[in-house]
Coordinates of C-alpha atoms and ligand atoms in Angstrom, one line a residue:
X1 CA 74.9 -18.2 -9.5
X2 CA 74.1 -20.2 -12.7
X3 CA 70.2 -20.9 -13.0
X4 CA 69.8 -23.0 -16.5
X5 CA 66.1 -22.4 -17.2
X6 CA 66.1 -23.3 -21.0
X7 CA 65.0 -27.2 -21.0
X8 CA 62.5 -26.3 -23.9
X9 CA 65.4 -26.0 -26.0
X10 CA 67.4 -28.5 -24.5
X11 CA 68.4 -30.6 -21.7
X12 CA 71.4 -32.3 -20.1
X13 CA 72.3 -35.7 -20.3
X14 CA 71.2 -37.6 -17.2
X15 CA 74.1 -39.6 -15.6
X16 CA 72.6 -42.5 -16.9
X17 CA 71.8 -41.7 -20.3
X18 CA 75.8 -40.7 -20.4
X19 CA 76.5 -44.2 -19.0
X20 CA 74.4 -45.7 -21.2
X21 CA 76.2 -44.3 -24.1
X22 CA 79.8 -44.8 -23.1
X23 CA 78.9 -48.6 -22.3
X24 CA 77.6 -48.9 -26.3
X25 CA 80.7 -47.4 -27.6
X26 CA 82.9 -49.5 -25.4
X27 CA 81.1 -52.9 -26.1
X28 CA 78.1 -52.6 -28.6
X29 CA 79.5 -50.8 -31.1
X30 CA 78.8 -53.5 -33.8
X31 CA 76.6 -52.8 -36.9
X32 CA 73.4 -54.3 -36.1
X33 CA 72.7 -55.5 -39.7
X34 CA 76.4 -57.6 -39.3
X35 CA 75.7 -61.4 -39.0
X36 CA 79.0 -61.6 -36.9
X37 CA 78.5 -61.7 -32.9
X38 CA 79.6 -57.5 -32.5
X39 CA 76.8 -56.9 -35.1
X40 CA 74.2 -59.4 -33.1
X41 CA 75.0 -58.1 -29.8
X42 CA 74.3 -54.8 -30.6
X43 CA 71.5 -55.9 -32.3
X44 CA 70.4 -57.0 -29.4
X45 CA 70.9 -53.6 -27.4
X46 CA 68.5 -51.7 -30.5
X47 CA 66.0 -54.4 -29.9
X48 CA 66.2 -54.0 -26.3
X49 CA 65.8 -50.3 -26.2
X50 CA 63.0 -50.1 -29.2
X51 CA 61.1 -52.4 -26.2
X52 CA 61.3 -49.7 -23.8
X53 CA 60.1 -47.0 -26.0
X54 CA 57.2 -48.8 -27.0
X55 CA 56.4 -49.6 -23.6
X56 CA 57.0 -46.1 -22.4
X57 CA 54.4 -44.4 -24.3
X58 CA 52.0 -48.2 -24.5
X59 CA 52.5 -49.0 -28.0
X60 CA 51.2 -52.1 -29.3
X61 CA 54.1 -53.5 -30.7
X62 CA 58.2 -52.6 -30.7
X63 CA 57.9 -52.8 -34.4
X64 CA 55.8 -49.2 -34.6
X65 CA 58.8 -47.3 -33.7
X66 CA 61.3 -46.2 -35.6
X67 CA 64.2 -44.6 -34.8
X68 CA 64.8 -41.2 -36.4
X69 CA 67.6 -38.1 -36.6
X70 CA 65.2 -36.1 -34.5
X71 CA 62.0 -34.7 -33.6
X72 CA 62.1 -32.4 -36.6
X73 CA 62.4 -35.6 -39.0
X74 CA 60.0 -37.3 -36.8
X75 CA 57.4 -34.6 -37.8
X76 CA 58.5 -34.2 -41.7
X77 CA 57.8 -38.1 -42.4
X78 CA 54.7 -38.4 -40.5
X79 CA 52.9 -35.6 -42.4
X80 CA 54.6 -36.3 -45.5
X81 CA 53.6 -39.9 -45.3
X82 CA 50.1 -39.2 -44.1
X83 CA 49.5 -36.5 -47.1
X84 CA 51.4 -38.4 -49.5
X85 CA 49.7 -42.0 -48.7
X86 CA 46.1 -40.8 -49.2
X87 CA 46.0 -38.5 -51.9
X88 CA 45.5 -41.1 -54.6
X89 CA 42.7 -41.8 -52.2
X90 CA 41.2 -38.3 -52.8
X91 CA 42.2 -36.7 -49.3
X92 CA 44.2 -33.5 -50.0
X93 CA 43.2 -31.8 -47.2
X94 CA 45.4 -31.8 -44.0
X95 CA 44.4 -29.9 -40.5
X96 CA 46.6 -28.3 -37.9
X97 CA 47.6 -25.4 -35.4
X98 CA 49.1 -22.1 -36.1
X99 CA 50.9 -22.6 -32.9
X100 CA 52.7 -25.8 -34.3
X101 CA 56.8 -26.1 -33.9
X102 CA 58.2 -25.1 -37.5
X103 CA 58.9 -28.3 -38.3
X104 CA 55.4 -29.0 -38.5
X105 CA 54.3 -25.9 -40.1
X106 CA 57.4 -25.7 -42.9
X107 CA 56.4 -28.9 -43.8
X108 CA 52.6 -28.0 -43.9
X109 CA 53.7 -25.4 -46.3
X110 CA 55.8 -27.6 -48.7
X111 CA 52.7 -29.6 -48.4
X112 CA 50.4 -26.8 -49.7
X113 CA 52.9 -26.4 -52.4
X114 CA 52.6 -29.6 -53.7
X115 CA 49.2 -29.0 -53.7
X116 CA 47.2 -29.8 -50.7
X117 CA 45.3 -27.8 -48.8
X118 CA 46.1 -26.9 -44.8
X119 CA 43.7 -25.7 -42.4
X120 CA 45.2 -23.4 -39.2
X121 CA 42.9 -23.4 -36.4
X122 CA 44.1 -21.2 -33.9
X123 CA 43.8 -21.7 -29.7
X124 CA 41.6 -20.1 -27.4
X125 CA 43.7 -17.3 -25.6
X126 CA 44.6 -19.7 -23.1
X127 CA 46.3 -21.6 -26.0
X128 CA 44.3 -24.7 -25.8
X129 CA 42.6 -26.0 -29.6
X130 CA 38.9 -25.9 -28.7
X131 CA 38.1 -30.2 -29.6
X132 CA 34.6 -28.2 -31.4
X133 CA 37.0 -26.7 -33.9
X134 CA 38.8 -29.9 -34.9
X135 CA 35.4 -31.3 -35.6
X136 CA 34.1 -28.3 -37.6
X137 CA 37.3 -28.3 -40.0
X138 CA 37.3 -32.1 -40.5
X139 CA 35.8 -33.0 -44.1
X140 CA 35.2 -36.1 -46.2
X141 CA 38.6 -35.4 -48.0
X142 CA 40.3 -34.5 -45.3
X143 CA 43.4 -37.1 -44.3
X144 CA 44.9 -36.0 -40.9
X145 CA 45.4 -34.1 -37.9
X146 CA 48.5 -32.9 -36.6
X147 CA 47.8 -31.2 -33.5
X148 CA 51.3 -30.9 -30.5
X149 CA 51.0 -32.5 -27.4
X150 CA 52.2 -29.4 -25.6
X151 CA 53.2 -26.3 -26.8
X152 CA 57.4 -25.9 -26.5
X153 CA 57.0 -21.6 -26.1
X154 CA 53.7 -21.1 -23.6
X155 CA 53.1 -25.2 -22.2
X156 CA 49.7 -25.2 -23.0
X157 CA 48.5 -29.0 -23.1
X158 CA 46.0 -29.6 -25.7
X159 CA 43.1 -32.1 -25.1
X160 CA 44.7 -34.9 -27.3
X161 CA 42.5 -38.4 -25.7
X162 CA 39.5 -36.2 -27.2
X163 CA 40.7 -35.1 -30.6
X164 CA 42.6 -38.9 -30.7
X165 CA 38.6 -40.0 -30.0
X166 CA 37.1 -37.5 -32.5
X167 CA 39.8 -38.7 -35.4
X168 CA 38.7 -41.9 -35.1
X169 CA 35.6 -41.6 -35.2
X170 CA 35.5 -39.3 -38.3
X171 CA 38.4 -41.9 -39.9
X172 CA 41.2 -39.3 -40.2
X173 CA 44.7 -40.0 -39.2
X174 CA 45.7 -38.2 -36.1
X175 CA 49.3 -37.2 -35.2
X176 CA 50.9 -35.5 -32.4
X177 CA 54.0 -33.6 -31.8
X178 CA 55.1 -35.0 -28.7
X179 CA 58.6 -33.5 -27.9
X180 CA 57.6 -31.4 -25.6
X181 CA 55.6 -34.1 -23.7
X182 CA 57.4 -37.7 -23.8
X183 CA 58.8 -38.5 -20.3
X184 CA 57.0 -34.6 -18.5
X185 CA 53.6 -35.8 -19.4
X186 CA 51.2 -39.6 -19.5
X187 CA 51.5 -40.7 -22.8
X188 CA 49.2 -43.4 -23.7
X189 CA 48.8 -44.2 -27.7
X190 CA 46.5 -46.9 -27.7
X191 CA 43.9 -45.2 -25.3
X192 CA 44.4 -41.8 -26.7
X193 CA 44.1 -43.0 -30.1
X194 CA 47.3 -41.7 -31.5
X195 CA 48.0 -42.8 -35.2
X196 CA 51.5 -41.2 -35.3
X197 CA 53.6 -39.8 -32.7
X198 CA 56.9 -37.6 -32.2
X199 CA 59.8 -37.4 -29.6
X200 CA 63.4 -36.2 -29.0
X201 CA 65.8 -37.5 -27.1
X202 CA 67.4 -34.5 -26.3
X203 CA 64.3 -32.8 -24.6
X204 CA 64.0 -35.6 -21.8
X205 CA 68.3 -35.6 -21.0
X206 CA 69.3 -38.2 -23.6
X207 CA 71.7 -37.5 -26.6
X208 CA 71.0 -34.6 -29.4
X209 CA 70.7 -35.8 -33.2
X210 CA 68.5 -38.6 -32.1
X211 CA 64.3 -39.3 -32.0
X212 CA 61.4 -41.4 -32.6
X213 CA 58.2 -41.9 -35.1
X214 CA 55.9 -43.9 -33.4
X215 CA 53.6 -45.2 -36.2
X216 CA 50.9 -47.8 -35.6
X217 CA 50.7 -50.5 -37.9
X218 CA 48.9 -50.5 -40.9
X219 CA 50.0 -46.4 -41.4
X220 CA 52.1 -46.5 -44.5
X221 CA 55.5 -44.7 -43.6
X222 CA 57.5 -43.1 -47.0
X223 CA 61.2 -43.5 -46.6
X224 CA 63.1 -40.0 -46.0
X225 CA 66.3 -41.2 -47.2
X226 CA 66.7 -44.4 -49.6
X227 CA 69.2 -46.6 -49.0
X228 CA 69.7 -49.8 -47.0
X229 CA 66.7 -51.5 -45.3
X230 CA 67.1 -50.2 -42.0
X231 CA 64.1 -49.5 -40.2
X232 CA 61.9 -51.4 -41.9
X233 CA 62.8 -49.8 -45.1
X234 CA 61.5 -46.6 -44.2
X235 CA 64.9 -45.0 -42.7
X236 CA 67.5 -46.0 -45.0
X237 CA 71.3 -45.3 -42.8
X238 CA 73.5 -47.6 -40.2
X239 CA 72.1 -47.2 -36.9
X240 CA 73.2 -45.0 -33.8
X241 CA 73.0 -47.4 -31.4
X242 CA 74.5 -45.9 -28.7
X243 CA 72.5 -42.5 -29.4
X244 CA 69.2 -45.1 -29.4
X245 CA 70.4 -46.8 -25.8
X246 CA 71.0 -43.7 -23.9
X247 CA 67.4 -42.1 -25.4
X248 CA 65.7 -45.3 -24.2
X249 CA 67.4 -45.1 -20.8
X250 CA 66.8 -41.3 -20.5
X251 CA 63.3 -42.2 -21.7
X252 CA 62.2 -44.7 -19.2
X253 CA 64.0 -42.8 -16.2
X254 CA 61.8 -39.8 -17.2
X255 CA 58.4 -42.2 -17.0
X256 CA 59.5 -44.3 -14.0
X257 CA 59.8 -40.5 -12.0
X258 CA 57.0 -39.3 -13.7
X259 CA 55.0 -38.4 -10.9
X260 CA 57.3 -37.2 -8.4
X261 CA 59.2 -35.6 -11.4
X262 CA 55.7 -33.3 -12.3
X263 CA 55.3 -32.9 -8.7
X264 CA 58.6 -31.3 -8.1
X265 CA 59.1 -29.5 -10.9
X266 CA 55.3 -27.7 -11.1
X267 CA 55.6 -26.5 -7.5
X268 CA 58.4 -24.7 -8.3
X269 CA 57.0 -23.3 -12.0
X270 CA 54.1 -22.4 -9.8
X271 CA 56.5 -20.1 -7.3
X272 CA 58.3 -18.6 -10.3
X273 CA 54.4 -17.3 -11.6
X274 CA 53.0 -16.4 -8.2
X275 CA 56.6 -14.7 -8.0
X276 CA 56.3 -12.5 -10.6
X277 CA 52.7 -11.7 -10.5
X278 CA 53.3 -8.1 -8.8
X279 CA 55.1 -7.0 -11.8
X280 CA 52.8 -4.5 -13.2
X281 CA 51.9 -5.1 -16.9
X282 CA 52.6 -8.4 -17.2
X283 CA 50.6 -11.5 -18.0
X284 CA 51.4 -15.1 -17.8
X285 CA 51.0 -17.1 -21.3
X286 CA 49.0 -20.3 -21.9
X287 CA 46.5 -22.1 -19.6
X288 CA 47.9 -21.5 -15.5
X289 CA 46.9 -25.1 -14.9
X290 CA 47.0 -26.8 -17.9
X291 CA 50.8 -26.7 -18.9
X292 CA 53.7 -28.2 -19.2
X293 CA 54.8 -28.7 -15.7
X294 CA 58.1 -26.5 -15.6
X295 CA 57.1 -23.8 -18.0
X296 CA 56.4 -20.3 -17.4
X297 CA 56.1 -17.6 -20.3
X298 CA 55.4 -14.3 -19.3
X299 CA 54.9 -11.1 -21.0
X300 CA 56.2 -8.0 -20.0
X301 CA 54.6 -4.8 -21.4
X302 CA 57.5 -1.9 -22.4
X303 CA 60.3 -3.9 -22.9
X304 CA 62.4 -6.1 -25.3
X305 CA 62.4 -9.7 -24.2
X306 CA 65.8 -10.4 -26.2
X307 CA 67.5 -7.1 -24.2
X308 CA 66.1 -8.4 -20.6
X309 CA 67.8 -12.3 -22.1
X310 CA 71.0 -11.1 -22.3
X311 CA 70.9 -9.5 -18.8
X312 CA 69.3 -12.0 -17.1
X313 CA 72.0 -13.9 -18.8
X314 CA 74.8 -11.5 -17.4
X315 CA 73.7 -12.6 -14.1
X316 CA 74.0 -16.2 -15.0
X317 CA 70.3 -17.3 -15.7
X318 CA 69.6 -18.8 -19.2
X319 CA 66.4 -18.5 -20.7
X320 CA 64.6 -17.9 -24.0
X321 CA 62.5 -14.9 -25.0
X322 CA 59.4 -16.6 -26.3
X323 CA 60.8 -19.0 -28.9
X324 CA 64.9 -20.0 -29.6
X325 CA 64.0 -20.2 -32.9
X326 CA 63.1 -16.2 -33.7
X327 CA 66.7 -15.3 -32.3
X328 CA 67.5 -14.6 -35.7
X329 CA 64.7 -12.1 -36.8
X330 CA 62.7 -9.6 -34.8
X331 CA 59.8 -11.2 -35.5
X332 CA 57.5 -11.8 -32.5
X333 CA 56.5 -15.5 -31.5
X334 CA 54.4 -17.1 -34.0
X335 CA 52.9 -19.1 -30.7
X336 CA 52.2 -15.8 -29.0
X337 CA 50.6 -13.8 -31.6
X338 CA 48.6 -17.2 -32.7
X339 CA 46.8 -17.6 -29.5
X340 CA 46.0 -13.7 -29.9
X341 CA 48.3 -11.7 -27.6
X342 CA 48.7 -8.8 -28.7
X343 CA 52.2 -7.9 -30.7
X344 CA 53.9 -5.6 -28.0
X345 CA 53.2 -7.9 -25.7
X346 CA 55.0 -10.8 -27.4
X347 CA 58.2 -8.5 -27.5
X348 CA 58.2 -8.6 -24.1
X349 CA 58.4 -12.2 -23.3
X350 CA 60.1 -14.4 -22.1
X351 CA 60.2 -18.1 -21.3
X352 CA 61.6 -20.2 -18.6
X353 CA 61.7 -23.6 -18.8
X354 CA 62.6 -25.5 -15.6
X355 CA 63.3 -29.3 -14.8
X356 CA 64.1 -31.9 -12.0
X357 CA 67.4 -30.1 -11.6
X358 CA 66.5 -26.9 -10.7
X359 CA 65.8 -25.7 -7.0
X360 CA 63.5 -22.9 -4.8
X361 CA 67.1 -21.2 -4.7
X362 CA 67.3 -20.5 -8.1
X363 CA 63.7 -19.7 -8.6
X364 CA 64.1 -16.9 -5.9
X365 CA 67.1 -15.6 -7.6
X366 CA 65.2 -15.6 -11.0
X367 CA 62.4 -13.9 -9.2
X368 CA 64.4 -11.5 -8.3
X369 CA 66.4 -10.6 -10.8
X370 CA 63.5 -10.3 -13.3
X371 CA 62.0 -7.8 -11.3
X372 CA 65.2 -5.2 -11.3
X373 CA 65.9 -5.8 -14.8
X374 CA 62.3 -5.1 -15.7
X375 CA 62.5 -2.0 -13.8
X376 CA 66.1 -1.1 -15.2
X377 CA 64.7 -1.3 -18.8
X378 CA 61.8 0.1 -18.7
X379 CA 63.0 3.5 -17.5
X380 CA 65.5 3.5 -20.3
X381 CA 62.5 2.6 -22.9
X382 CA 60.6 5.5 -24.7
X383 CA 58.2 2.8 -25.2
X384 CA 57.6 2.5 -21.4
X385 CA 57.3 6.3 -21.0
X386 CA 54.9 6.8 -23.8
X387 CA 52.7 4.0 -21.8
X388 CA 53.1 6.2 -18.4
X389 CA 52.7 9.7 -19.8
X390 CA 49.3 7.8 -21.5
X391 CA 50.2 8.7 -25.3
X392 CA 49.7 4.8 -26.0
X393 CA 47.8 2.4 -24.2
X394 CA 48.5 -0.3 -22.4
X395 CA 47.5 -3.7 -23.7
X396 CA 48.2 -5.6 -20.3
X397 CA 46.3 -4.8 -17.5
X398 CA 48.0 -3.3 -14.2
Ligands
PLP1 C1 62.5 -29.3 -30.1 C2 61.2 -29.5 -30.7 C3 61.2 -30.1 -32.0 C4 62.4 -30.5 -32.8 O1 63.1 -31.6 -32.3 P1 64.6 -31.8 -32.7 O2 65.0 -33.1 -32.1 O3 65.4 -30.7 -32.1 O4 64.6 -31.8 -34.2 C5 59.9 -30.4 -32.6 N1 58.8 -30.0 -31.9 C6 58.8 -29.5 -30.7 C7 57.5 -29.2 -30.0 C8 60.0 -29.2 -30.1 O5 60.0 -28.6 -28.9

């Protein structure tokens, strides 16, 4: 059997995102910004589809989204916009998570280099941002927020209607990283009071390469790359139109099912945990109830989450261990550690990430196949025996 678990770090194309895009390159595949009727037809189809995002999440007007390579460049302009647009203002001080995606938290740091200051607030250990701590780290010079909808390792959803209420009260610019969230979760930017927002077509089974920066009028945008006036003069580049289409489609698809999409898909996150709940020393990660509805992280204590990966992945299930981003160092999760677990257990985690297409089949074969793998690699680790034999303790209870 093939179980692909991984939708954190990607999805598939939905039949009609696909069609969507084969349609554009057949007929609309015109350059919007040509006067001739190709260009205006397809101009047309970006207008069309800008609508649908912008009614999709409730934005005020199609003109306050803009059409970007990704989430990651999404994130980059809206905090490089935000810092850069009110320092001549005075406001160098910027506030955020330390369990942020890196493309927040690189771009914090180039932030800091260029001399502005960052604060980290860090999540209760059930990986929700206490609203309290927001307020105690906002100052007079301080010019945004940038706090993710829902967390891409663990699902934790943070309280973003109340820290959206609290920013505007205090007058400070509040973003949210909301890859993890657009078409799985409400989205509401007026009533939330959401200054700048971020998606990704590819999280929500539309093309890869493709996202949004939803930015309310009246929030000055810099322009990432310089060129024509694309945009609004704030993404210089010719416009993927086709990309754009099928991420609109894939987009409203995802909101039209919403409910009987979170339905589905939490009942069956809900029988992976209370399946692997008789695992001794394990834990899930995040907030059991308020998550993302198909993610489970768990924590394994004893064991390498990268090793039990690649055997889970042997028997054809696909997951992540923690984050897809630390495959390349040993490093545990930034999210993990952030929200306080303790190191060894980070090792040992991994994440699943379910969606509309998987079934209570494949859950039960996950199930079981995390439990004999556990057990297979915990009697080969010298970790593990130290643990039984009691010359180190264990740091997740039995
Ligand atoms: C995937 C992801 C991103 C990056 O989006 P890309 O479109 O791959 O650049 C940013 N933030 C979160 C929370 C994500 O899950």
């Amino acid at each position: 059997m093939r179980v692909y678990a991984d939708n954190a770090a990607t999805t598939y194309m939905s039949d009609a995102a696909k069609a969507k895009l084969i349609e554009c390159l057949d007929n609309y595949n015109g350059n919007p910004n040509s006067l001739h009727s190709d260009g205006q037809r397809t101009q047309e189809v970006l207008d069309e589809a800008r609508q649908t995002v912008a009614d999709c999440i409730n934005a005020a007007k199609a003109n306050e989204i803009y059409f970007t390579s990704g989430g990651s460049e999404a994130d980059n302009q809206a905090l490089i916009s935000a810092a850069r647009g009110l320092a001549p203002k005075g406001k160098k001080h910027l506030i955020t998570t330390n369990i942020e995606h890196h493309a927040i938290l690189h771009t914090m740091a180039k932030l800091e280099k260029e001399g502005f200051e960052v604060t980290y607030l860090a999540p209760e250990a059930n990986g929700i941002v206490d609203v309290k701590k927001v307020e105690d780290a906002i100052r007079e010079d301080t010019a945004l927020v940038s706090i993710m909808f829902a967390n891409n390792e663990m699902g934790a959803i943070q309280p973003i209607a109340e820290i959206g209420a609290l920013c505007k009260s205090k007058g400070v610019l509040f973003h949210t990283d909301a890859v993890q969230a657009a078409a799985h979760l409400p989205i509401d930017v007026q009533a939330m009071n959401i200054d700048m927002l971020s998606m990704s077509g590819h999280k929500f089974h539309g093309p890869k390469g493709i996202g949004v920066l939803y930015a309310r009028n009246g929030i000055r945008l810099i322009n990432v790359i310089e060129g024509g006036a694309q945009e609004r003069g704030k993404r210089a580049g010719t416009v993927n139109v086709p990309a754009i289409a099928s991420m609109a489609v894939a987009l409203k698809e995802g909101c039209d099912n919403m409910e009987e999409n979170m339905k589905k898909v939490s009942a069956l996150r809900d029988r992976l945990i209370e399946g692997l709940k008789d695992i001794p020393y394990s834990q899930l990660n995040g907030d059991p109830v308020k998550r993302l509805p198909g993610n489970v992280n768990y924590s394994f204590e004893g064991v390498e989450g990268e090793s039990l990966l690649l055997h889970l992945d042997m028997y054809g299930i696909e997951c992540s261990s923690g984050s897809a981003c630390t495959s390349e160092s040993l490093d545990p999760s930034h999210v993990l550690t952030g929200m306080g677990v303790p190191v060894e257990a980070a090792h040992g985690s991994l994440r699943f990430s379910l969606d509309t297409d998987n079934t209570e089949e494949e859950v039960d074969y996950i199930i079981e196949k995390v439990h004999s793998v556990v057990e297979r690699y915990r009697k080969m680790s010298p970790y593990w025996e130290d643990l039984e034999s009691g010359k180190r303790e264990h740091c997740i209870s039995k």
